[in-house]
Amino acid sequence: MHPVVAALKHHKTTVALVALEIALTCAIVTNALFLIGDRLALMHMTTGVADNQLVWARASGLDLGQDSGAASPAEAAADMAALRAIPGVESVAMTNSLPLAGSYWSMGIWRHPGDKHSVLDNAVEYVGTRGMVKTLGINLSEGRDFLPDEYVDYSIFGGKAKVPPSVAIVTRALANQLWPGQDPLGKTFYLGDHGKYAIHVVGVTEHLLNPSINPNQGIERGLILPVKSVQGGMYVLRMRPDMRKAVKEAIPKILIGLDPSRIVPDDQIYTDTISEYFHGDRAMIWLLLVVIGCLLAVTALGVVGLSSFWVQQRTRQIGIRRALGATRADIMRYFLAENFLIVGIGVVVGLLAAVALNLWLMDHYELHRMPLVWLLPGAAVLLILGQLAVLAPALRASHVPPVVATRSV
Amino acid sequence: MFAYYLDLALRSFRRNRVLTALMVLALGLGIGASITTLTVLKLLSGDPLPQKSARIFAPEINPLPAQVHLPAAELFSNWGDLMSYTDAMNLLRARRGERQAVVALTGAKIAPRQAGRHPFFSNGVMTTADFFAMFDAPFEYGSGWSEQDGEDRARVAVISTTLNDKLFDGRNSLGQIIRVSDHDYRIIGVLKPWAPQPRFYAISVGGQGYGNGDDVFLPLQSALADKMGPENTNCWSPDANVNHLETAPCAFVGLWVELANASDAGAYKTFLSNYVQQQISLGRFHHPDVDLPDLMGYLGQQQVVPDDAKLQTNLAFGFLLICIVNTVGLLLAKCLRRSREIGVRRALGATRGAVFAQFMVESGMVGVAGGVLGLIFAELGLWAIRHQPADYAKLAHLDVSMFVATFVIALIASLIAGLLPAWRACVVAPAPQLKSV
C-alpha cells in the first residue's frame, strides 16, 4: 500500500476532489435510500380491511353538514337493498370512512367521566351500520362483533341522536394508549360532554388504519361504533376481486335510477383509493430513484475521467514498472487499490456526513432518525461503483507496453 | 481578447469531446433539477395578491372550552382564521377594517335547467359582500351583492367564467336563474378568470391550497339558510348541533380584514383582544390568545408549501453541488494536461491574468452549454410534474424570471467550478514545461 499512498501525495487536489465528490454522493444517496425505505414501509402498512374485495360510493344527499336533503335512513336502506341486488355483491354496509379514504371524524375520549386530565384527544371514530365489520373484513382478535340490537341512532353532528351506542370495538393501538399493558376487553371509556356516556369494549382488532395518516391522529387510533344510519356516509360493497369493475360501473346507474336528481360524485374500487392516497409518496420514491441514479452516474463518470487522466499522466512510470518486471495484473491491482483507498476515504467522510444530513433533515422535516444499518448499502454501492469505474482506465494502464519506458517522451 | 479566448475554448472542447460532453451533461442535469424544483417552490410560495397582501390580515382567536389547553401557536397553525359564525359576524359587523369578509366553502350541487343534462358538483364559496372588492376579483358582467342582500338572505349568485361557459356558452347570463343545491339563485355577476395562488382564503375552511378557482359565490347568510353545509366544521362541544350552524359552538368560517395601512394592524389587534376579553367576561371564551398575521405571514403559519416540495429543492441543490465538484475535477484534469500549452503561452508573454481569464472563459462556456441543456431538462421535469395529480401540478410552467435564473445559476456554478482549475493554470511555471519539449 505504501507506494500507492506516496504517489497520491503528488495529486493532493485531485484526490481531495474525488474523495469530496464520493463523500457528498454517499451522504445524499444514503439519506435518499432511507427516505425511500421509509415511504415504502408506510405504503405497505396493513389497512386492516379486505383491500381487494371492496368498492365504495358516496351519493349526493349524503354530504356532510346540514340535514336538508340528506338521505333519510329509509332512503339509505332502499339504496343498500338495491346495491345488495347487484350481481356478485356479497354484502353492503354504510360507514363514515375507510382507512386511507381521507375524510375522518375525530374526538376526545374520557377514561374517567368528569376528569378532564383523563381525556385522550384525537381518537378516530369509525361508525358503521349492521354488518359493517364483516363487510369491511375487519378481523377481531378478541371479543365479538356487534349484536343486532346494539345498532342505535347516533350522529356526531348533534341534533336528537346524540347519545352514542353503549358498545365499541377498539384498535389495539388505541387500547394500548387508553389502558397500557391491560386487556381492553370489557373495559369502559366515556364520550360526550364531561364524558357522560359510558361505552364498553366488546371487541378488539389488531389493525385498522386511520382514514388519514397525520401528525395529530398518527397511523392507528381508531374505534368502531354501531349505528343505524350514517349522515354523510359512504356505501361499502364487498365482492370477489374479479367482480369489482363490473360492480363499480353498475353503482351510479343503480343509485341514480332510484333518484334521478342525485349525483354520485365518488365511487371507487378500494385499492385505487389506497393507491391514490400514496400517489405523492410514489412520485417521491421515483424522483429519489432518478436522483440516486443520476448522482451515481455523474460520480462514476467523474471517477472514470480523473482515473483516465492519471493513467495518461503516468504512462511512462507504468512503462518503467512493466520494464522492471511488473505484470499486467500488478498494474491493474495498483490502480484498483488506489481507487479503493480514495473512495474509502470518501465513504468514511460520507458516512459521517450522511448522519449529519439525517440530523439536519430531522430538524426541518418530519423524519425520524436513520438506523445506522442504513449506512451499509450506500457505502457498499459507492465502493463497488468506484472499482467498476476505474476498471476501464486500469485495463488501459495494464496494456501500456514496457517499451514506453525507453522512449524519451 | 474575449473572442480569442472563446476560440481557444472551442478548440479545447473539440480536442476532448467526451470529457466536455460529460461536464456539460452533469452540469445540465444538476441545473435542470434545481430549476424544476425552484419553479415549483416559487409557484407554491407565491404572493396571491401582490398589490395589497401587506394590508390583508387574518384575525385569529381561540374559542376552545376552558378544559382544552392547546398552545395558541399550535391551534392557530391548525385552524388559522377559522372561527364560529357568531364571532365572525360580530367582528364583521364591527367594521373596524376598510373591508372585511367572512368565507366558507361548500360543495355546490348545480342542476342545469337544460333537459337531459345531469347535475354536477362545483366548488362553491359562501361569503359576504366585500369579498370581491377586497380580493380584487374582476367582473366580466354585473357585480357582487350588497351587505343588505346578505342580511335579507337574498338568493343571488356570482359565477365564474368557467361555469358561465359551461351553463350559458359564455353569453351574458345576468338575470338568469341557477339552481344551486336545490334552490334557485339569480345570477347578478360573472367573474373574469380569477384564481389567486395559493388559494389563501380556502386553506382554513377545507379547500385545496392550489388549483382552479371556485365556480359559484353565494351570500353566506342565504346559503346557510338554505342549509348548504361547509367543507370544514370543527366543533368543540360534543353537544353541538351541526344542523343549526349559525348558533352552534363550531368553527367553520374564516374572517379576512383589509386595513387602510399595514400600520393599522396594531390598532386592529387591540380591538380583537378587547373583543376576546369581552367574550371572556361574558363566559363565552376562556383563552385570551389572539393573532393577526398579514397574508404572507398567514401562508407561512399555515405551512401551505408542502414539505416534499422543500425537500425536493434541497435534494436538487445537493445534486447540483455534486455536479459542480465533478466539473471542478474534470476541468482540473483537463487544464493540468495542458500545462505545456500554458507554458508556451506564458513564455510568449501572456500574463497570469490572461491565462486565468482564458480558463474562466472556457468554464463559463461549459456553464452556458450546461444552462441550455438544463433548460431542456427543466422543461422535461416540469412536463412530468404537470402530469402528477397534485393540486398545483397544472400551474408548473417556466416563466421569464426562471428562464433568466437558469443561465445565472449555470454561469455562477461553472465559474465557481472554474476558479480552482484556472488558478492552477495561471500559476504554472513556464520554464519546466518548456524544458521537456
PDB file of N, CA and C in Angstrom, chain A residues 65-132:
ATOM      1  N   GLY A  65     -72.619  17.718   6.919  1.00  0.00           N
ATOM      2  CA  GLY A  65     -73.110  19.018   7.317  1.00  0.00           C
ATOM      3  C   GLY A  65     -74.601  19.055   7.513  1.00  0.00           C
ATOM      4  N   GLN A  66     -75.231  20.048   6.913  1.00  0.00           N
ATOM      5  CA  GLN A  66     -76.599  20.328   7.317  1.00  0.00           C
ATOM      6  C   GLN A  66     -77.581  19.303   6.764  1.00  0.00           C
ATOM      7  N   ASP A  67     -78.736  19.208   7.437  1.00  0.00           N
ATOM      8  CA  ASP A  67     -79.528  17.997   7.236  1.00  0.00           C
ATOM      9  C   ASP A  67     -80.458  18.024   6.026  1.00  0.00           C
ATOM     10  N   SER A  68     -80.802  19.231   5.546  1.00  0.00           N
ATOM     11  CA  SER A  68     -81.789  19.229   4.476  1.00  0.00           C
ATOM     12  C   SER A  68     -81.229  18.498   3.262  1.00  0.00           C
ATOM     13  N   GLY A  69     -81.991  17.651   2.696  1.00  0.00           N
ATOM     14  CA  GLY A  69     -81.542  16.926   1.518  1.00  0.00           C
ATOM     15  C   GLY A  69     -80.710  15.703   1.843  1.00  0.00           C
ATOM     16  N   ALA A  70     -80.343  15.525   3.113  1.00  0.00           N
ATOM     17  CA  ALA A  70     -79.558  14.345   3.459  1.00  0.00           C
ATOM     18  C   ALA A  70     -80.440  13.105   3.315  1.00  0.00           C
ATOM     19  N   ALA A  71     -79.786  12.007   2.931  1.00  0.00           N
ATOM     20  CA  ALA A  71     -80.558  10.780   2.765  1.00  0.00           C
ATOM     21  C   ALA A  71     -81.148  10.375   4.102  1.00  0.00           C
ATOM     22  N   SER A  72     -82.391  10.152   4.134  1.00  0.00           N
ATOM     23  CA  SER A  72     -83.009   9.686   5.372  1.00  0.00           C
ATOM     24  C   SER A  72     -82.630   8.223   5.541  1.00  0.00           C
ATOM     25  N   PRO A  73     -82.733   7.720   6.784  1.00  0.00           N
ATOM     26  CA  PRO A  73     -82.422   6.309   6.986  1.00  0.00           C
ATOM     27  C   PRO A  73     -83.212   5.412   6.031  1.00  0.00           C
ATOM     28  N   ALA A  74     -84.455   5.795   5.735  1.00  0.00           N
ATOM     29  CA  ALA A  74     -85.262   4.966   4.841  1.00  0.00           C
ATOM     30  C   ALA A  74     -84.666   4.946   3.436  1.00  0.00           C
ATOM     31  N   GLU A  75     -84.262   6.152   2.945  1.00  0.00           N
ATOM     32  CA  GLU A  75     -83.634   6.217   1.626  1.00  0.00           C
ATOM     33  C   GLU A  75     -82.356   5.375   1.598  1.00  0.00           C
ATOM     34  N   ALA A  76     -81.550   5.507   2.657  1.00  0.00           N
ATOM     35  CA  ALA A  76     -80.299   4.764   2.718  1.00  0.00           C
ATOM     36  C   ALA A  76     -80.569   3.264   2.683  1.00  0.00           C
ATOM     37  N   ALA A  77     -81.606   2.849   3.395  1.00  0.00           N
ATOM     38  CA  ALA A  77     -81.943   1.422   3.416  1.00  0.00           C
ATOM     39  C   ALA A  77     -82.353   0.947   2.021  1.00  0.00           C
ATOM     40  N   ALA A  78     -83.111   1.796   1.310  1.00  0.00           N
ATOM     41  CA  ALA A  78     -83.527   1.433  -0.052  1.00  0.00           C
ATOM     42  C   ALA A  78     -82.298   1.342  -0.966  1.00  0.00           C
ATOM     43  N   ASP A  79     -81.392   2.328  -0.817  1.00  0.00           N
ATOM     44  CA  ASP A  79     -80.153   2.302  -1.603  1.00  0.00           C
ATOM     45  C   ASP A  79     -79.395   0.997  -1.367  1.00  0.00           C
ATOM     46  N   MET A  80     -79.252   0.638  -0.073  1.00  0.00           N
ATOM     47  CA  MET A  80     -78.445  -0.536   0.244  1.00  0.00           C
ATOM     48  C   MET A  80     -79.092  -1.808  -0.280  1.00  0.00           C
ATOM     49  N   ALA A  81     -80.420  -1.863  -0.216  1.00  0.00           N
ATOM     50  CA  ALA A  81     -81.101  -3.037  -0.739  1.00  0.00           C
ATOM     51  C   ALA A  81     -80.831  -3.170  -2.238  1.00  0.00           C
ATOM     52  N   ALA A  82     -80.888  -2.018  -2.944  1.00  0.00           N
ATOM     53  CA  ALA A  82     -80.649  -2.053  -4.391  1.00  0.00           C
ATOM     54  C   ALA A  82     -79.198  -2.446  -4.690  1.00  0.00           C
ATOM     55  N   LEU A  83     -78.271  -1.938  -3.884  1.00  0.00           N
ATOM     56  CA  LEU A  83     -76.857  -2.248  -4.110  1.00  0.00           C
ATOM     57  C   LEU A  83     -76.579  -3.726  -3.834  1.00  0.00           C
ATOM     58  N   ARG A  84     -77.268  -4.251  -2.816  1.00  0.00           N
ATOM     59  CA  ARG A  84     -77.078  -5.666  -2.455  1.00  0.00           C
ATOM     60  C   ARG A  84     -77.518  -6.575  -3.607  1.00  0.00           C
ATOM     61  N   ALA A  85     -78.456  -6.051  -4.424  1.00  0.00           N
ATOM     62  CA  ALA A  85     -79.002  -6.887  -5.502  1.00  0.00           C
ATOM     63  C   ALA A  85     -78.094  -6.919  -6.732  1.00  0.00           C
ATOM     64  N   ILE A  86     -77.038  -6.078  -6.751  1.00  0.00           N
ATOM     65  CA  ILE A  86     -76.126  -6.120  -7.904  1.00  0.00           C
ATOM     66  C   ILE A  86     -75.453  -7.495  -7.931  1.00  0.00           C
ATOM     67  N   PRO A  87     -75.440  -8.160  -9.104  1.00  0.00           N
ATOM     68  CA  PRO A  87     -74.844  -9.495  -9.157  1.00  0.00           C
ATOM     69  C   PRO A  87     -73.393  -9.466  -8.677  1.00  0.00           C
ATOM     70  N   GLY A  88     -73.040 -10.407  -7.805  1.00  0.00           N
ATOM     71  CA  GLY A  88     -71.667 -10.511  -7.342  1.00  0.00           C
ATOM     72  C   GLY A  88     -71.448  -9.870  -5.983  1.00  0.00           C
ATOM     73  N   VAL A  89     -72.331  -8.954  -5.596  1.00  0.00           N
ATOM     74  CA  VAL A  89     -72.145  -8.273  -4.307  1.00  0.00           C
ATOM     75  C   VAL A  89     -72.518  -9.216  -3.176  1.00  0.00           C
ATOM     76  N   GLU A  90     -71.577  -9.394  -2.223  1.00  0.00           N
ATOM     77  CA  GLU A  90     -71.817 -10.314  -1.119  1.00  0.00           C
ATOM     78  C   GLU A  90     -72.464  -9.618   0.066  1.00  0.00           C
ATOM     79  N   SER A  91     -72.015  -8.402   0.347  1.00  0.00           N
ATOM     80  CA  SER A  91     -72.669  -7.671   1.429  1.00  0.00           C
ATOM     81  C   SER A  91     -72.433  -6.177   1.254  1.00  0.00           C
ATOM     82  N   VAL A  92     -73.286  -5.383   1.902  1.00  0.00           N
ATOM     83  CA  VAL A  92     -73.222  -3.925   1.798  1.00  0.00           C
ATOM     84  C   VAL A  92     -73.405  -3.344   3.188  1.00  0.00           C
ATOM     85  N   ALA A  93     -72.638  -2.316   3.502  1.00  0.00           N
ATOM     86  CA  ALA A  93     -72.855  -1.615   4.761  1.00  0.00           C
ATOM     87  C   ALA A  93     -72.543  -0.151   4.534  1.00  0.00           C
ATOM     88  N   MET A  94     -72.952   0.668   5.502  1.00  0.00           N
ATOM     89  CA  MET A  94     -72.666   2.087   5.397  1.00  0.00           C
ATOM     90  C   MET A  94     -71.686   2.448   6.487  1.00  0.00           C
ATOM     91  N   THR A  95     -70.716   3.266   6.139  1.00  0.00           N
ATOM     92  CA  THR A  95     -69.752   3.706   7.139  1.00  0.00           C
ATOM     93  C   THR A  95     -69.391   5.162   6.860  1.00  0.00           C
ATOM     94  N   ASN A  96     -68.708   5.807   7.809  1.00  0.00           N
ATOM     95  CA  ASN A  96     -68.368   7.219   7.571  1.00  0.00           C
ATOM     96  C   ASN A  96     -67.110   7.366   6.736  1.00  0.00           C
ATOM     97  N   SER A  97     -66.213   6.369   6.813  1.00  0.00           N
ATOM     98  CA  SER A  97     -64.968   6.471   6.061  1.00  0.00           C
ATOM     99  C   SER A  97     -64.295   5.101   6.016  1.00  0.00           C
ATOM    100  N   LEU A  98     -63.206   5.038   5.297  1.00  0.00           N
ATOM    101  CA  LEU A  98     -62.425   3.805   5.217  1.00  0.00           C
ATOM    102  C   LEU A  98     -60.967   4.180   5.488  1.00  0.00           C
ATOM    103  N   PRO A  99     -60.137   3.195   5.879  1.00  0.00           N
ATOM    104  CA  PRO A  99     -58.719   3.508   6.045  1.00  0.00           C
ATOM    105  C   PRO A  99     -58.173   4.162   4.771  1.00  0.00           C
ATOM    106  N   LEU A 100     -57.468   5.258   4.917  1.00  0.00           N
ATOM    107  CA  LEU A 100     -56.805   5.981   3.828  1.00  0.00           C
ATOM    108  C   LEU A 100     -57.781   6.621   2.836  1.00  0.00           C
ATOM    109  N   ALA A 101     -59.076   6.714   3.204  1.00  0.00           N
ATOM    110  CA  ALA A 101     -60.029   7.340   2.292  1.00  0.00           C
ATOM    111  C   ALA A 101     -60.034   8.859   2.452  1.00  0.00           C
ATOM    112  N   GLY A 102     -59.284   9.372   3.422  1.00  0.00           N
ATOM    113  CA  GLY A 102     -59.127  10.816   3.535  1.00  0.00           C
ATOM    114  C   GLY A 102     -59.950  11.455   4.634  1.00  0.00           C
ATOM    115  N   SER A 103     -61.273  11.520   4.468  1.00  0.00           N
ATOM    116  CA  SER A 103     -62.058  12.281   5.440  1.00  0.00           C
ATOM    117  C   SER A 103     -62.255  11.462   6.715  1.00  0.00           C
ATOM    118  N   TYR A 104     -62.145  12.140   7.847  1.00  0.00           N
ATOM    119  CA  TYR A 104     -62.234  11.406   9.113  1.00  0.00           C
ATOM    120  C   TYR A 104     -62.973  12.221  10.155  1.00  0.00           C
ATOM    121  N   TRP A 105     -63.477  11.544  11.154  1.00  0.00           N
ATOM    122  CA  TRP A 105     -64.060  12.192  12.328  1.00  0.00           C
ATOM    123  C   TRP A 105     -63.131  11.885  13.490  1.00  0.00           C
ATOM    124  N   SER A 106     -62.872  12.870  14.304  1.00  0.00           N
ATOM    125  CA  SER A 106     -62.076  12.567  15.486  1.00  0.00           C
ATOM    126  C   SER A 106     -62.611  13.325  16.680  1.00  0.00           C
ATOM    127  N   MET A 107     -62.285  12.839  17.859  1.00  0.00           N
ATOM    128  CA  MET A 107     -62.849  13.426  19.085  1.00  0.00           C
ATOM    129  C   MET A 107     -62.016  13.004  20.280  1.00  0.00           C
ATOM    130  N   GLY A 108     -62.353  13.563  21.428  1.00  0.00           N
ATOM    131  CA  GLY A 108     -61.667  13.210  22.666  1.00  0.00           C
ATOM    132  C   GLY A 108     -62.412  12.092  23.385  1.00  0.00           C
ATOM    133  N   ILE A 109     -61.636  11.211  24.053  1.00  0.00           N
ATOM    134  CA  ILE A 109     -62.223  10.099  24.809  1.00  0.00           C
ATOM    135  C   ILE A 109     -61.882  10.291  26.286  1.00  0.00           C
ATOM    136  N   TRP A 110     -62.851  10.079  27.144  1.00  0.00           N
ATOM    137  CA  TRP A 110     -62.609  10.216  28.586  1.00  0.00           C
ATOM    138  C   TRP A 110     -62.339   8.837  29.164  1.00  0.00           C
ATOM    139  N   ARG A 111     -61.241   8.727  29.939  1.00  0.00           N
ATOM    140  CA  ARG A 111     -61.009   7.462  30.635  1.00  0.00           C
ATOM    141  C   ARG A 111     -61.864   7.419  31.905  1.00  0.00           C
ATOM    142  N   HIS A 112     -62.010   8.624  32.527  1.00  0.00           N
ATOM    143  CA  HIS A 112     -62.851   8.724  33.720  1.00  0.00           C
ATOM    144  C   HIS A 112     -63.798   9.886  33.491  1.00  0.00           C
ATOM    145  N   PRO A 113     -65.100   9.660  33.681  1.00  0.00           N
ATOM    146  CA  PRO A 113     -66.045  10.742  33.397  1.00  0.00           C
ATOM    147  C   PRO A 113     -65.768  11.940  34.301  1.00  0.00           C
ATOM    148  N   GLY A 114     -65.810  13.142  33.714  1.00  0.00           N
ATOM    149  CA  GLY A 114     -65.660  14.361  34.503  1.00  0.00           C
ATOM    150  C   GLY A 114     -64.218  14.746  34.801  1.00  0.00           C
ATOM    151  N   ASP A 115     -63.264  13.812  34.604  1.00  0.00           N
ATOM    152  CA  ASP A 115     -61.859  14.125  34.891  1.00  0.00           C
ATOM    153  C   ASP A 115     -61.181  14.572  33.597  1.00  0.00           C
ATOM    154  N   LYS A 116     -61.006  15.906  33.465  1.00  0.00           N
ATOM    155  CA  LYS A 116     -60.530  16.400  32.181  1.00  0.00           C
ATOM    156  C   LYS A 116     -59.081  16.000  31.898  1.00  0.00           C
ATOM    157  N   HIS A 117     -58.344  15.590  32.958  1.00  0.00           N
ATOM    158  CA  HIS A 117     -56.965  15.139  32.715  1.00  0.00           C
ATOM    159  C   HIS A 117     -56.928  13.743  32.115  1.00  0.00           C
ATOM    160  N   SER A 118     -58.055  13.065  32.132  1.00  0.00           N
ATOM    161  CA  SER A 118     -58.061  11.696  31.608  1.00  0.00           C
ATOM    162  C   SER A 118     -58.475  11.656  30.143  1.00  0.00           C
ATOM    163  N   VAL A 119     -58.614  12.857  29.506  1.00  0.00           N
ATOM    164  CA  VAL A 119     -59.082  12.868  28.113  1.00  0.00           C
ATOM    165  C   VAL A 119     -57.949  12.501  27.158  1.00  0.00           C
ATOM    166  N   LEU A 120     -58.217  11.561  26.284  1.00  0.00           N
ATOM    167  CA  LEU A 120     -57.284  11.226  25.214  1.00  0.00           C
ATOM    168  C   LEU A 120     -57.847  11.863  23.937  1.00  0.00           C
ATOM    169  N   ASP A 121     -57.100  12.852  23.411  1.00  0.00           N
ATOM    170  CA  ASP A 121     -57.614  13.578  22.246  1.00  0.00           C
ATOM    171  C   ASP A 121     -57.345  12.835  20.946  1.00  0.00           C
ATOM    172  N   ASN A 122     -58.042  13.280  19.901  1.00  0.00           N
ATOM    173  CA  ASN A 122     -57.749  12.805  18.554  1.00  0.00           C
ATOM    174  C   ASN A 122     -57.943  11.315  18.354  1.00  0.00           C
ATOM    175  N   ALA A 123     -58.912  10.721  19.043  1.00  0.00           N
ATOM    176  CA  ALA A 123     -59.269   9.348  18.716  1.00  0.00           C
ATOM    177  C   ALA A 123     -60.100   9.400  17.425  1.00  0.00           C
ATOM    178  N   VAL A 124     -59.908   8.396  16.576  1.00  0.00           N
ATOM    179  CA  VAL A 124     -60.580   8.409  15.277  1.00  0.00           C
ATOM    180  C   VAL A 124     -61.841   7.558  15.353  1.00  0.00           C
ATOM    181  N   GLU A 125     -62.960   8.152  14.954  1.00  0.00           N
ATOM    182  CA  GLU A 125     -64.234   7.452  15.089  1.00  0.00           C
ATOM    183  C   GLU A 125     -64.664   6.857  13.743  1.00  0.00           C
ATOM    184  N   TYR A 126     -64.801   5.533  13.715  1.00  0.00           N
ATOM    185  CA  TYR A 126     -65.469   4.882  12.588  1.00  0.00           C
ATOM    186  C   TYR A 126     -66.860   4.505  13.069  1.00  0.00           C
ATOM    187  N   VAL A 127     -67.886   4.822  12.276  1.00  0.00           N
ATOM    188  CA  VAL A 127     -69.198   4.302  12.618  1.00  0.00           C
ATOM    189  C   VAL A 127     -69.674   3.445  11.447  1.00  0.00           C
ATOM    190  N   GLY A 128     -70.463   2.418  11.735  1.00  0.00           N
ATOM    191  CA  GLY A 128     -70.917   1.552  10.665  1.00  0.00           C
ATOM    192  C   GLY A 128     -72.277   0.970  10.956  1.00  0.00           C
ATOM    193  N   THR A 129     -73.005   0.689   9.873  1.00  0.00           N
ATOM    194  CA  THR A 129     -74.315   0.073  10.044  1.00  0.00           C
ATOM    195  C   THR A 129     -74.134  -1.441  10.147  1.00  0.00           C
ATOM    196  N   ARG A 130     -75.246  -2.110  10.345  1.00  0.00           N
ATOM    197  CA  ARG A 130     -75.210  -3.554  10.582  1.00  0.00           C
ATOM    198  C   ARG A 130     -74.408  -4.302   9.493  1.00  0.00           C
ATOM    199  N   GLY A 131     -73.538  -5.175   9.945  1.00  0.00           N
ATOM    200  CA  GLY A 131     -72.732  -5.950   9.006  1.00  0.00           C
ATOM    201  C   GLY A 131     -71.463  -5.230   8.574  1.00  0.00           C
ATOM    202  N   MET A 132     -71.161  -4.062   9.154  1.00  0.00           N
ATOM    203  CA  MET A 132     -70.005  -3.287   8.735  1.00  0.00           C
ATOM    204  C   MET A 132     -68.700  -4.047   8.971  1.00  0.00           C
TER     205      MET A 132
END
